Coordinates of C-alpha atoms in Angstrom, one line a residue:
M661 CA 146.8 70.7 30.4
C662 CA 143.9 73.1 31.5
A663 CA 142.9 75.7 33.4
I664 CA 141.5 76.0 37.2
A665 CA 139.2 79.1 38.8
G666 CA 137.3 79.3 42.0
A667 CA 135.7 81.4 45.1
F668 CA 135.5 80.5 48.7
G669 CA 133.1 82.1 51.0
Q670 CA 131.9 84.4 47.9
Q671 CA 128.1 85.6 47.1
D672 CA 128.8 86.5 43.7
G673 CA 131.1 83.6 43.3
K674 CA 129.1 81.9 40.5
E675 CA 129.3 84.6 38.2
L676 CA 132.9 85.5 39.3
V677 CA 133.9 82.0 38.6
A678 CA 132.0 81.9 35.1
A679 CA 133.7 84.8 34.3
M680 CA 137.3 83.7 34.7
T681 CA 136.7 80.1 33.2
E682 CA 135.6 82.0 30.0
R683 CA 139.0 84.6 30.2
L684 CA 141.1 81.6 30.6
A685 CA 139.4 79.2 27.4
H686 CA 142.3 79.6 25.5
R687 CA 143.8 77.6 28.1
G688 CA 141.4 74.6 27.8
P689 CA 139.6 74.9 24.5
D690 CA 138.2 71.6 24.5
A691 CA 135.5 71.4 27.7
G692 CA 134.8 74.0 30.0
G693 CA 132.5 72.7 33.4
L694 CA 131.4 74.5 36.5
V695 CA 130.3 73.3 39.8
E696 CA 128.7 75.2 42.9
H697 CA 128.1 73.7 46.0
V698 CA 126.5 75.8 48.9
T699 CA 126.1 75.4 52.9
P700 CA 124.5 77.3 55.7
T701 CA 128.3 78.4 56.2
A702 CA 130.2 77.8 53.0
S703 CA 129.8 78.3 49.6
V704 CA 132.4 77.0 47.1
V705 CA 132.4 77.0 43.0
L706 CA 134.9 75.6 41.2
G707 CA 135.6 76.2 37.8
H708 CA 137.7 74.4 34.8
R709 CA 138.9 74.3 31.1
R710 CA 140.0 71.5 29.5
L711 CA 142.6 70.7 26.7
A712 CA 142.1 67.0 26.5
I713 CA 145.2 64.6 26.5
L714 CA 145.2 61.6 28.6
D715 CA 141.7 59.9 27.7
P716 CA 140.1 62.5 25.8
T717 CA 136.4 61.5 26.0
S718 CA 133.8 63.6 27.9
A719 CA 133.7 61.2 30.9
A720 CA 137.1 63.0 32.0
D721 CA 135.9 66.1 31.9
Q722 CA 135.8 68.3 34.8
P723 CA 135.2 69.4 37.5
L724 CA 135.3 65.6 39.0
R725 CA 132.8 65.4 41.7
R726 CA 132.3 61.6 43.4
D727 CA 131.1 60.4 46.4
G728 CA 131.7 64.0 48.8
L729 CA 135.0 65.1 46.5
T730 CA 135.4 67.5 44.2
L731 CA 138.3 67.8 41.7
V732 CA 139.7 70.8 39.6
Y733 CA 143.2 69.9 38.3
N734 CA 145.5 71.6 35.6
G735 CA 148.2 69.5 35.1
E736 CA 149.8 66.0 34.2
L737 CA 150.3 62.9 36.3
Y738 CA 153.1 61.1 34.6
N739 CA 152.9 58.2 37.2
F740 CA 149.0 57.9 37.3
R741 CA 149.4 54.4 36.2
Q742 CA 151.5 52.9 38.3
L743 CA 149.1 55.1 41.3
R744 CA 146.2 53.7 39.4
A745 CA 147.0 49.8 40.0
E746 CA 148.1 50.6 43.8
L747 CA 145.0 52.2 44.3
V748 CA 142.9 49.4 42.5
E749 CA 144.8 46.9 44.9
H750 CA 142.8 48.8 47.5
G751 CA 139.6 48.3 46.2
V752 CA 139.1 51.4 44.3
R753 CA 137.0 51.3 41.1
F754 CA 137.5 53.7 38.0
T755 CA 135.3 55.1 35.7
T756 CA 137.7 56.9 33.4
G757 CA 141.4 56.6 31.9
S758 CA 142.2 60.0 33.1
D759 CA 144.9 60.8 35.4
T760 CA 142.2 63.5 37.1
E761 CA 140.3 60.5 38.4
V762 CA 144.0 59.0 39.9
V763 CA 144.5 62.4 41.9
L764 CA 140.9 62.7 43.1
E765 CA 141.0 59.0 44.3
A766 CA 144.6 59.7 46.2
W767 CA 144.0 62.6 48.0
R768 CA 140.7 60.5 49.4
R769 CA 142.7 57.9 50.7
W770 CA 146.1 59.7 51.3
G771 CA 145.1 63.3 51.9
P772 CA 148.1 65.9 51.4
A773 CA 150.6 62.8 51.5
A774 CA 149.6 62.0 48.1
L775 CA 151.2 64.9 46.7
A776 CA 154.5 63.6 47.6
V777 CA 154.0 60.7 45.4
F778 CA 152.8 62.5 42.3
R779 CA 155.1 63.1 39.5
G780 CA 154.2 65.7 37.3
M781 CA 153.1 69.7 36.7
F782 CA 150.2 70.4 38.7
A783 CA 147.7 73.4 40.1
L784 CA 144.7 71.9 41.9
A785 CA 141.6 72.3 44.1
I786 CA 140.0 70.1 45.8
H787 CA 137.0 70.8 47.9
D788 CA 135.4 68.4 50.5
E789 CA 131.7 68.7 51.3
V790 CA 131.8 66.7 54.5
T791 CA 134.4 69.0 56.1
G792 CA 134.0 72.0 54.2
E793 CA 137.6 72.5 53.4
L794 CA 139.1 73.6 50.1
T795 CA 142.4 72.7 49.8
L796 CA 145.3 74.0 47.2
A797 CA 148.3 72.8 46.3
R798 CA 151.0 73.6 43.5
D799 CA 153.6 71.0 42.4
P800 CA 157.5 70.9 43.6
L801 CA 159.1 73.1 41.0
G802 CA 156.6 75.7 40.3
I803 CA 155.8 74.5 36.8
K804 CA 151.9 75.1 36.7
P805 CA 151.1 78.8 38.3
L806 CA 148.0 79.5 40.7
Y807 CA 147.0 83.0 41.9
T808 CA 144.9 83.5 45.1
M809 CA 143.7 87.0 46.2
A810 CA 141.9 87.0 49.7
R811 CA 138.5 88.6 49.4
G812 CA 136.4 89.1 52.1
D813 CA 136.3 86.4 54.3
G814 CA 137.2 84.2 52.0
L815 CA 139.1 83.9 48.6
L816 CA 139.3 83.7 44.8
F817 CA 141.9 81.5 42.8
A818 CA 142.9 81.2 39.2
S819 CA 145.4 79.9 36.8
E820 CA 146.4 83.3 35.2
L821 CA 146.3 86.5 36.9
K822 CA 144.2 88.1 33.7
A823 CA 141.2 85.7 35.1
L824 CA 141.2 87.9 38.8
T825 CA 141.6 91.6 37.2
A826 CA 139.0 90.5 34.5
V827 CA 136.6 90.3 37.3
V828 CA 137.7 92.4 39.8
G829 CA 140.2 94.7 38.5
S830 CA 138.8 97.6 39.8
E831 CA 139.1 95.8 43.5
L832 CA 142.8 95.7 42.6
R833 CA 146.3 97.9 42.8
V834 CA 149.5 97.3 40.7
D835 CA 152.5 96.6 43.5
P836 CA 155.4 99.5 43.1
A837 CA 157.9 97.4 45.1
A838 CA 157.3 94.7 42.7
M839 CA 157.2 96.7 39.7
V840 CA 160.9 97.8 40.8
A841 CA 161.7 94.0 41.1
A842 CA 160.6 93.1 37.6
A843 CA 162.7 96.4 36.6
L844 CA 165.8 94.8 38.3
F845 CA 165.4 90.7 37.7
R846 CA 163.1 90.9 34.3
W847 CA 160.5 88.1 36.9
L848 CA 159.5 88.3 40.0
P849 CA 159.7 85.4 42.5
A850 CA 157.2 82.6 42.3
T851 CA 154.9 83.4 44.8
R852 CA 153.8 86.8 44.2
S853 CA 152.3 89.1 41.6
A854 CA 152.7 92.7 40.6
V855 CA 149.9 93.2 41.8
A856 CA 149.3 93.6 45.2
G857 CA 146.9 91.7 47.1
V858 CA 147.6 88.9 44.6
E859 CA 150.4 86.1 45.3
Q860 CA 150.8 82.5 44.1
V861 CA 150.3 79.6 46.1
P862 CA 154.4 78.9 46.9
P863 CA 155.9 75.4 44.5
G864 CA 155.5 72.3 46.5
T865 CA 152.9 73.6 49.1
W866 CA 149.3 73.0 49.8
V867 CA 147.1 75.4 52.0
T868 CA 143.5 74.3 53.5
Y869 CA 140.9 76.9 53.9
R870 CA 137.8 76.6 56.3
P871 CA 134.7 78.6 56.5
G872 CA 135.7 81.7 58.9
R873 CA 139.4 82.5 57.4
Q874 CA 140.8 79.5 59.2
V875 CA 143.7 78.6 57.2
R876 CA 146.4 76.1 57.7
S877 CA 149.2 74.8 55.3
G878 CA 152.0 72.2 54.8
T879 CA 155.4 71.7 52.4
F880 CA 155.0 68.2 50.7
W881 CA 158.6 68.9 48.8
D882 CA 161.6 71.3 49.8
P883 CA 164.0 71.7 47.6
V884 CA 166.8 72.7 49.7
A885 CA 166.5 69.3 52.0
I886 CA 166.5 67.6 48.7
A887 CA 169.4 69.3 47.8
E888 CA 171.0 68.3 50.8
T889 CA 170.5 65.1 51.1
A890 CA 171.4 64.5 47.5
A891 CA 174.4 66.0 48.5
H892 CA 175.3 63.5 51.3
G893 CA 174.3 60.3 49.2
A894 CA 175.2 58.1 46.7
P895 CA 175.4 60.0 43.0
A896 CA 173.0 58.7 41.1
D897 CA 173.5 56.8 37.5
L898 CA 172.3 60.3 35.1
G899 CA 172.1 58.7 32.2
A900 CA 169.9 56.3 33.0
V901 CA 168.1 58.9 35.2
I902 CA 167.5 61.6 32.4
E903 CA 166.3 58.2 29.8
E904 CA 163.7 57.4 32.5
A905 CA 162.4 61.3 32.5
V906 CA 162.5 61.5 29.3
S907 CA 160.2 58.2 28.9
A908 CA 157.7 59.3 31.7
H909 CA 156.9 62.5 30.0
L910 CA 155.8 60.8 27.2
V911 CA 152.7 59.6 28.5
A912 CA 149.4 60.7 26.3
D913 CA 146.7 60.0 24.5
V914 CA 147.3 62.5 21.6
P915 CA 150.9 63.2 19.5
V916 CA 153.9 64.7 21.2
A917 CA 156.0 66.7 19.3
T918 CA 159.4 68.5 20.2
F919 CA 161.4 71.6 20.2
L920 CA 164.4 71.5 19.4
S921 CA 166.6 74.7 19.2
G922 CA 169.8 72.7 18.1
G923 CA 171.5 73.4 21.6
L924 CA 172.7 70.1 23.6
D925 CA 169.1 70.7 26.0
S926 CA 166.6 70.0 23.3
S927 CA 168.4 67.7 21.4
I928 CA 169.0 65.6 24.6
V929 CA 165.2 65.6 24.9
T930 CA 164.4 65.3 21.3
A931 CA 166.9 61.8 21.0
L932 CA 165.5 60.3 23.9
A933 CA 161.7 60.9 23.1
Q934 CA 162.5 59.7 19.5
R935 CA 163.9 56.2 21.0
R936 CA 160.6 55.9 22.4
S937 CA 158.2 57.4 19.9
P938 CA 160.2 56.7 16.4
D939 CA 157.3 58.3 14.5
I940 CA 157.8 61.9 17.2
E941 CA 158.6 65.1 14.8
A942 CA 160.8 68.2 15.6
W943 CA 160.1 72.1 15.3
T944 CA 162.1 74.6 15.7
I945 CA 163.1 78.3 14.5
A946 CA 165.6 80.6 12.4
F947 CA 165.8 84.1 12.1
R948 CA 166.2 86.4 9.7
A949 CA 169.8 87.3 8.0
G950 CA 169.8 90.7 9.0
D951 CA 168.4 90.4 12.5
Q952 CA 171.3 87.3 13.4
H953 CA 174.0 90.0 11.7
L954 CA 173.5 92.6 14.0
E955 CA 172.7 90.5 17.0
A956 CA 175.5 88.3 16.0
M957 CA 173.7 85.4 16.8
P958 CA 175.0 81.2 15.9
D959 CA 172.9 79.9 13.3
D960 CA 171.3 77.2 15.8
A961 CA 168.9 76.0 13.3
R962 CA 171.7 74.4 11.4
Y963 CA 172.3 72.5 14.3
A964 CA 168.9 71.7 14.6
R965 CA 169.0 70.6 10.7
L966 CA 172.2 68.8 11.6
L967 CA 170.4 66.3 14.3
A968 CA 167.6 66.0 12.9
R969 CA 169.3 64.4 9.4
H970 CA 171.4 61.9 12.2
L971 CA 168.2 61.0 13.8
G972 CA 166.0 60.6 10.2
L973 CA 163.1 62.6 12.2
R974 CA 160.7 65.1 10.3
L975 CA 161.6 68.6 11.4
H976 CA 159.4 71.3 11.1
E977 CA 161.3 74.8 10.7
I978 CA 159.9 78.5 11.2
E979 CA 161.4 81.4 9.9
L980 CA 161.0 84.3 12.5
R981 CA 159.6 87.2 10.7
P982 CA 157.0 88.4 13.6
E983 CA 155.1 91.9 13.2
I984 CA 156.8 92.8 16.6
A985 CA 155.2 96.0 17.1
D986 CA 152.1 94.3 17.1
L987 CA 153.1 90.8 18.7
L988 CA 154.7 92.4 21.9
P989 CA 151.8 94.3 23.4
A990 CA 150.0 90.9 22.4
M991 CA 152.7 88.9 24.2
V992 CA 153.2 91.7 27.3
A993 CA 149.1 91.0 27.8
T994 CA 149.8 86.8 27.8
L995 CA 152.3 86.9 30.1
D996 CA 150.0 88.3 33.3
E997 CA 153.7 89.7 34.6
P998 CA 155.8 92.2 33.8
I999 CA 158.3 89.8 32.3
G1000 CA 161.2 91.1 29.3
D1001 CA 162.0 87.5 27.9
P1002 CA 161.6 87.4 24.4
A1003 CA 162.0 84.0 24.1
A1004 CA 158.3 84.1 25.2
I1005 CA 157.5 85.3 21.6
N1006 CA 159.3 82.2 20.2
T1007 CA 157.9 79.8 22.3
F1008 CA 154.1 81.4 21.2
L1009 CA 154.8 81.3 17.5
M1010 CA 156.5 77.9 17.8
C1011 CA 153.2 76.4 19.6
Q1012 CA 151.3 78.5 17.7
Q1013 CA 152.2 76.7 14.2
A1014 CA 152.6 73.4 15.7
R1015 CA 149.0 73.5 17.2
A1016 CA 147.8 74.5 13.2
A1017 CA 149.5 71.5 12.8
G1018 CA 147.3 69.2 15.0
V1019 CA 149.9 69.3 17.7
K1020 CA 148.9 70.0 21.6
V1021 CA 151.5 68.5 23.3
M1022 CA 155.2 69.6 22.9
L1023 CA 158.5 68.5 25.2
S1024 CA 161.0 71.2 25.8
G1025 CA 164.5 71.3 27.1
T1026 CA 163.9 73.9 29.5
G1027 CA 165.7 73.4 33.3
A1028 CA 168.6 71.7 32.5
D1029 CA 171.0 74.8 32.4
E1030 CA 169.5 75.8 36.2
L1031 CA 170.2 72.0 37.5
F1032 CA 173.6 71.3 35.4
G1033 CA 175.6 74.9 35.5
G1034 CA 174.7 75.5 31.8
Y1035 CA 174.5 79.4 32.3
R1036 CA 177.1 81.6 31.3
K1037 CA 176.5 83.5 34.8
H1038 CA 177.8 80.1 36.5
L1039 CA 181.0 80.3 34.7
A1040 CA 181.7 83.9 34.8
C1041 CA 181.4 83.8 38.6
L1042 CA 183.4 81.0 39.1
L1043 CA 186.3 82.8 36.5
A1044 CA 185.1 86.2 38.8
G1045 CA 186.9 84.5 41.4
R1046 CA 190.3 84.0 40.0
Y1047 CA 190.0 87.1 38.2
Q1048 CA 190.4 88.7 42.0
R1049 CA 193.6 87.6 42.3
L1050 CA 195.0 89.7 39.3
P1051 CA 197.0 92.5 40.0
R1052 CA 195.3 96.0 40.9
P1053 CA 196.8 97.6 37.6
A1054 CA 195.6 94.4 35.3
R1055 CA 192.3 94.7 36.4
A1056 CA 192.4 98.5 36.2
A1057 CA 193.4 98.5 32.5
A1058 CA 190.6 95.5 31.7
R1059 CA 188.1 98.3 32.9
R1060 CA 189.6 100.8 30.7
T1061 CA 190.0 98.3 27.8
A1062 CA 186.2 97.6 27.8
A1063 CA 184.9 101.0 28.3
A1064 CA 186.8 102.5 25.6
L1065 CA 185.5 99.9 22.8
P1066 CA 181.9 100.0 21.2
V1067 CA 179.5 97.1 21.4
A1068 CA 178.4 97.7 17.6
A1069 CA 180.2 98.1 14.9
A1070 CA 179.6 98.6 11.0
G1071 CA 175.9 97.4 11.7
R1072 CA 177.2 93.8 13.7
G1073 CA 176.9 93.3 17.3
L1074 CA 180.1 92.7 19.3
R1075 CA 179.3 89.8 21.6
T1076 CA 183.0 89.9 22.7
V1077 CA 183.0 93.6 23.7
R1078 CA 179.2 92.6 25.6
W1079 CA 180.4 89.9 27.4
A1080 CA 183.5 92.0 28.7
R1081 CA 181.8 94.5 30.1
R1082 CA 179.1 92.8 31.5
F1083 CA 181.9 90.5 33.2
L1084 CA 183.5 93.5 34.7
D1085 CA 180.0 95.0 36.3
F1086 CA 180.5 91.9 38.8
A1087 CA 183.9 90.3 38.6
E1088 CA 185.4 91.9 41.8
L1089 CA 182.1 91.6 44.2
G1090 CA 181.5 88.9 47.3
E1091 CA 179.4 85.5 45.8
E1092 CA 175.9 86.7 46.4
E1093 CA 176.2 89.8 44.8
A1094 CA 178.9 88.8 42.1
F1095 CA 175.7 86.3 41.4
R1096 CA 173.1 88.7 41.4
R1097 CA 174.7 91.1 39.1
S1098 CA 175.4 88.6 36.7
Y1099 CA 172.2 88.6 35.6
S1100 CA 170.2 91.6 37.1
L1101 CA 170.0 94.1 34.9
Y1102 CA 171.1 97.3 36.6
A1103 CA 173.6 97.6 39.9
P1104 CA 171.5 99.1 42.8
G1105 CA 172.6 102.7 42.2
E1106 CA 171.8 102.5 39.0
L1107 CA 168.6 101.3 39.0
G1108 CA 168.2 103.9 42.1
A1109 CA 169.3 106.8 39.7
L1110 CA 166.7 106.2 36.9
L1111 CA 163.4 105.3 39.6
D1112 CA 161.8 107.8 41.6
P1113 CA 163.8 108.4 45.2
A1114 CA 160.4 107.3 46.9
L1115 CA 161.5 103.5 45.3
D1116 CA 164.9 103.1 47.0
T1117 CA 163.2 100.9 49.8
A1118 CA 162.0 99.0 47.2
V1119 CA 165.2 98.3 45.3
G1120 CA 166.6 97.2 48.5
Q1121 CA 163.9 94.9 49.5
A1122 CA 164.3 93.3 46.0
I1123 CA 167.9 92.6 46.6
D1124 CA 167.3 91.6 50.5
T1125 CA 164.8 88.9 48.6
H1126 CA 167.4 87.4 46.3
R1127 CA 170.1 87.6 49.2
A1128 CA 168.1 85.8 51.7
V1129 CA 166.9 83.0 49.1
Y1130 CA 170.7 82.6 48.0
D1131 CA 171.9 82.2 51.5
D1132 CA 169.3 79.5 52.3
A1133 CA 171.6 76.5 51.1
P1134 CA 172.8 73.6 53.1
A1135 CA 176.0 73.9 55.0
G1136 CA 179.2 72.4 52.5
L1137 CA 177.0 73.0 49.1
D1138 CA 179.8 74.0 46.9
R1139 CA 179.8 77.3 45.4
V1140 CA 178.1 75.8 41.9
N1141 CA 175.6 73.8 43.5
R1142 CA 174.7 76.7 45.5
M1143 CA 174.2 78.8 42.4
C1144 CA 172.3 76.0 40.7
L1145 CA 170.0 75.5 43.6
A1146 CA 169.2 79.9 44.0
D1147 CA 168.0 79.5 40.0
A1148 CA 165.9 76.1 40.8
R1149 CA 164.2 78.4 43.4
M1150 CA 163.9 81.7 42.0
F1151 CA 165.2 82.2 38.0
L1152 CA 163.3 79.2 36.9
P1153 CA 160.1 79.1 38.1
G1154 CA 159.5 83.0 37.6
L1155 CA 161.4 83.5 34.8
N1156 CA 161.6 80.3 32.4
L1157 CA 158.8 78.3 33.4
T1158 CA 156.4 80.9 33.8
Y1159 CA 156.5 82.8 30.3
T1160 CA 156.5 78.7 29.1
D1161 CA 153.3 78.2 30.3
R1162 CA 151.6 81.5 29.6
A1163 CA 153.1 81.8 26.0
S1164 CA 152.5 78.0 25.3
M1165 CA 149.0 78.2 27.0
A1166 CA 148.0 81.1 24.6
A1167 CA 148.3 79.0 21.9
S1168 CA 146.4 76.0 23.6
T1169 CA 149.3 73.9 23.6
E1170 CA 151.3 72.0 26.6
V1171 CA 154.6 72.3 27.0
R1172 CA 156.2 69.7 29.0
V1173 CA 160.4 69.9 30.8
P1174 CA 161.7 66.9 31.6
F1175 CA 164.5 68.2 33.5
V1176 CA 162.1 70.2 35.8
D1177 CA 161.5 67.2 37.5
P1178 CA 162.0 65.8 41.3
V1179 CA 164.2 62.9 40.3
V1180 CA 166.2 64.5 37.5
F1181 CA 166.8 67.7 40.9
A1182 CA 167.8 64.8 43.1
A1183 CA 170.4 63.2 40.6
A1184 CA 171.5 66.8 39.7
F1185 CA 172.2 67.8 43.3
G1186 CA 174.2 64.3 43.9
L1187 CA 176.6 65.8 41.7
A1188 CA 179.4 67.9 42.9
G1189 CA 179.9 71.3 41.3
R1190 CA 183.1 70.1 39.6
A1191 CA 181.1 67.6 37.8
K1192 CA 179.0 70.5 36.2
I1193 CA 182.1 72.7 35.6
A1194 CA 184.8 70.8 34.8
G1195 CA 187.8 74.0 33.7
R1196 CA 185.7 76.1 31.2
T1197 CA 183.3 73.0 30.3
Q1198 CA 179.8 73.7 31.3
K1199 CA 177.5 71.1 32.0
A1200 CA 180.0 68.2 32.0
A1201 CA 178.1 65.4 33.7
L1202 CA 175.5 65.9 31.2
K1203 CA 177.3 66.0 28.2
D1204 CA 179.4 62.8 29.1
A1205 CA 175.8 61.0 29.1
A1206 CA 174.8 62.7 26.3
R1207 CA 177.6 61.4 24.5
A1208 CA 175.5 57.9 24.6
W1209 CA 173.0 59.5 22.5
L1210 CA 174.3 62.6 20.3
P1211 CA 176.6 63.4 17.7
A1212 CA 179.9 65.4 18.8
A1213 CA 178.9 68.2 16.7
I1214 CA 175.7 68.9 18.9
I1215 CA 177.5 68.1 22.5
D1216 CA 180.5 69.9 21.9
R1217 CA 179.1 73.3 19.8
P1218 CA 179.6 76.7 21.5
K1219 CA 176.9 77.5 24.4
A1220 CA 174.0 79.4 22.5
S1221 CA 170.9 80.8 24.1
F1222 CA 167.0 80.5 23.4
G1223 CA 167.1 84.3 22.8
A1224 CA 165.8 86.7 20.1
P1225 CA 167.1 89.6 17.7
I1226 CA 166.2 92.6 20.3
R1227 CA 168.6 94.7 19.4
A1228 CA 167.5 94.6 15.7
W1229 CA 164.1 95.4 16.7
L1230 CA 164.5 98.0 19.3
G1231 CA 166.6 99.8 16.5
Q1232 CA 164.2 99.5 13.9
D1233 CA 160.7 97.3 14.2
L1234 CA 160.0 99.0 17.9
R1235 CA 161.9 102.3 17.2
A1236 CA 158.4 104.2 17.2
L1237 CA 157.1 102.5 20.2
V1238 CA 159.9 103.2 22.3
D1239 CA 159.9 107.0 21.6
D1240 CA 156.3 107.2 21.8
A1241 CA 155.3 104.9 24.2
L1242 CA 158.1 104.4 26.8
L1243 CA 160.0 108.1 26.4
G1244 CA 156.5 109.6 26.7
G1245 CA 154.5 107.0 28.2
E1246 CA 152.6 106.3 32.2
L1247 CA 156.2 105.1 33.3
V1248 CA 157.9 108.7 33.2
G1249 CA 154.4 110.5 33.3
S1250 CA 153.6 108.9 36.9
G1251 CA 157.0 109.1 38.3
F1252 CA 157.9 106.0 38.4
L1253 CA 160.6 106.9 35.7
R1254 CA 162.9 109.8 35.8
P1255 CA 162.7 111.0 32.6
E1256 CA 166.4 112.5 31.6
P1257 CA 168.3 109.1 33.1
L1258 CA 165.7 107.0 30.9
R1259 CA 166.3 109.4 27.7
R1260 CA 170.3 108.7 28.5
L1261 CA 169.5 104.8 28.2
V1262 CA 168.1 104.9 24.6
D1263 CA 170.7 107.4 23.3
D1264 CA 173.2 105.1 24.6
Q1265 CA 171.9 102.1 23.0
R1266 CA 171.4 103.3 19.7
A1267 CA 174.8 105.0 19.5
G1268 CA 176.1 101.6 20.1
R1269 CA 178.2 103.0 23.2
R1270 CA 176.4 100.5 25.9
D1271 CA 174.3 97.4 25.4
L1272 CA 171.2 98.5 27.2
A1273 CA 168.8 96.1 25.1
L1274 CA 167.9 94.0 27.9
Q1275 CA 167.0 97.1 30.2
L1276 CA 165.1 99.0 27.3
W1277 CA 163.3 95.7 26.5
Q1278 CA 162.1 95.5 30.1
L1279 CA 161.3 99.1 30.5
L1280 CA 158.9 99.1 27.5
T1281 CA 157.3 95.7 28.6
L1282 CA 156.8 97.2 32.0
E1283 CA 155.4 100.2 30.3
L1284 CA 152.7 98.0 28.3
W1285 CA 151.6 96.2 31.5
L1286 CA 151.1 99.0 33.3
R1287 CA 148.7 99.9 30.1
G1288 CA 147.2 96.7 30.3
M1289 CA 146.7 96.9 33.7
R1290 CA 144.8 100.2 33.8
T1291 CA 142.3 99.0 30.6
Q1292 CA 141.2 96.4 33.4
G1293 CA 140.4 99.0 36.2
V1294 CA 143.4 98.1 38.1
A1295 CA 144.7 101.4 40.4
A1296 CA 148.1 102.4 40.6

């Protein structure tokens, strides 16, 4: 895992790339390098920072330049040994044991067609000295980031937004429409950023640049087409597919460990990884008892301990006691975008502890919920269809009852009330709107009332973007799979993969996600929705497969999320920050937020009248993000 940066057609490219790679040193503390190639018609500079995982010798450092091609590459290719053997049969000679060299030689032989046979996570840039072309590409599901910025007749690119804002921040401005989308969803689509003029290479695509602003692009992996093909094909052996995927993700020349939350997904990954690597160790977190009490959180750590005893593996347990008032601003800066998910803090702290113990690579269960129907919203949206068949008076009585109950009492959160109110917010809506409302933070009118009226159009644009992606599903795909496909295209790359990448790499640690894999993806969409949610049992097919690997106590436990005690933090550790930074901050001062509705949100949360913790956390995140952009010279 590494960082890449580059400049194409820039007179000051060498200085900019040197500064960008230095800003990205946390992603690759083991080595760094820069290559410049200048011709009468073009200038290309490629920079790299390396976290050495495969062939950690200096011979595998980047940029890798050979016979007219230069490559910088961020990622891991899990099938590189198979591809290497095939290339050797074609006469290719290799001088390192790295996957990087395989990527370069595969490109030389097959060009963009090579991308379709790569199994892994990657963002890459490759320059052809003969044609003068620079090609950028990103892995199928958007695991690795790749930001681009058009500049003059060329462009800049980097693994993180902060690298670009650090060197050309004064040339940039924030995008209010993207900030609105972040306020609504807590994340941004996988192709854009909250800074105008900066975007990401879409997952599963490549883009080639030539001098004179000539650009061509192509798609090498289309999730909609894959889902459609899988839905009409024979179902795969899900257990065998997942076993093979976890095994493939263990390839490394350094120790590998796992995240173990005690939930189904991380337990599957841990159990299967231990089968192939008996000495593997796992890491988990626990929270302060008082925080768990107010949040009404389950004790996930006890399930992690149960599995560790069952498997006989060593479990490292970290009690989360962050100095959250100091850590939150730092985490906002780390995440690049205004992403309001406190789980990023958990990821960072676990990776930080593991790195201190010498671990460079961690396996995670991220992605299973999206692909196999594991989120509460998936079941809730199905239940909403049944709720709509109830008599109108019964539905009205349910709404009155839920509205009359507090969301917290006697210092303890009431999760059932929170969930009931949330469900009733969307239970009578149409399919796409219900799905969107099941996890977005506001109804359109609620958000509009909080924002500057001039931003109403941006609210509509964010909703339209969601609707367009949701509706872009193959004909005949059932409702569960429509939700899963939308999550795989929006929620997964926009939120979970983004915070996992930034938080882990801030600790110089690589996180691998075996469920976020093209082969697993195809197997998931080869299942009918009723195999994913059977009655009220979610991830039913995954649970059936897991019975060969896990004890029933893990498989059949209630669903728990990889969260954090944000209600306790907002009411205690972050109370002063909410009062000072949010209520009296730049979002209010600039007119982006209206002060009176914001004050009511804070008061309702503190009084226990409504559960608005996620909204306040996201708005506080947005405020701190905007301040960080201003310090880098990015204009409003």
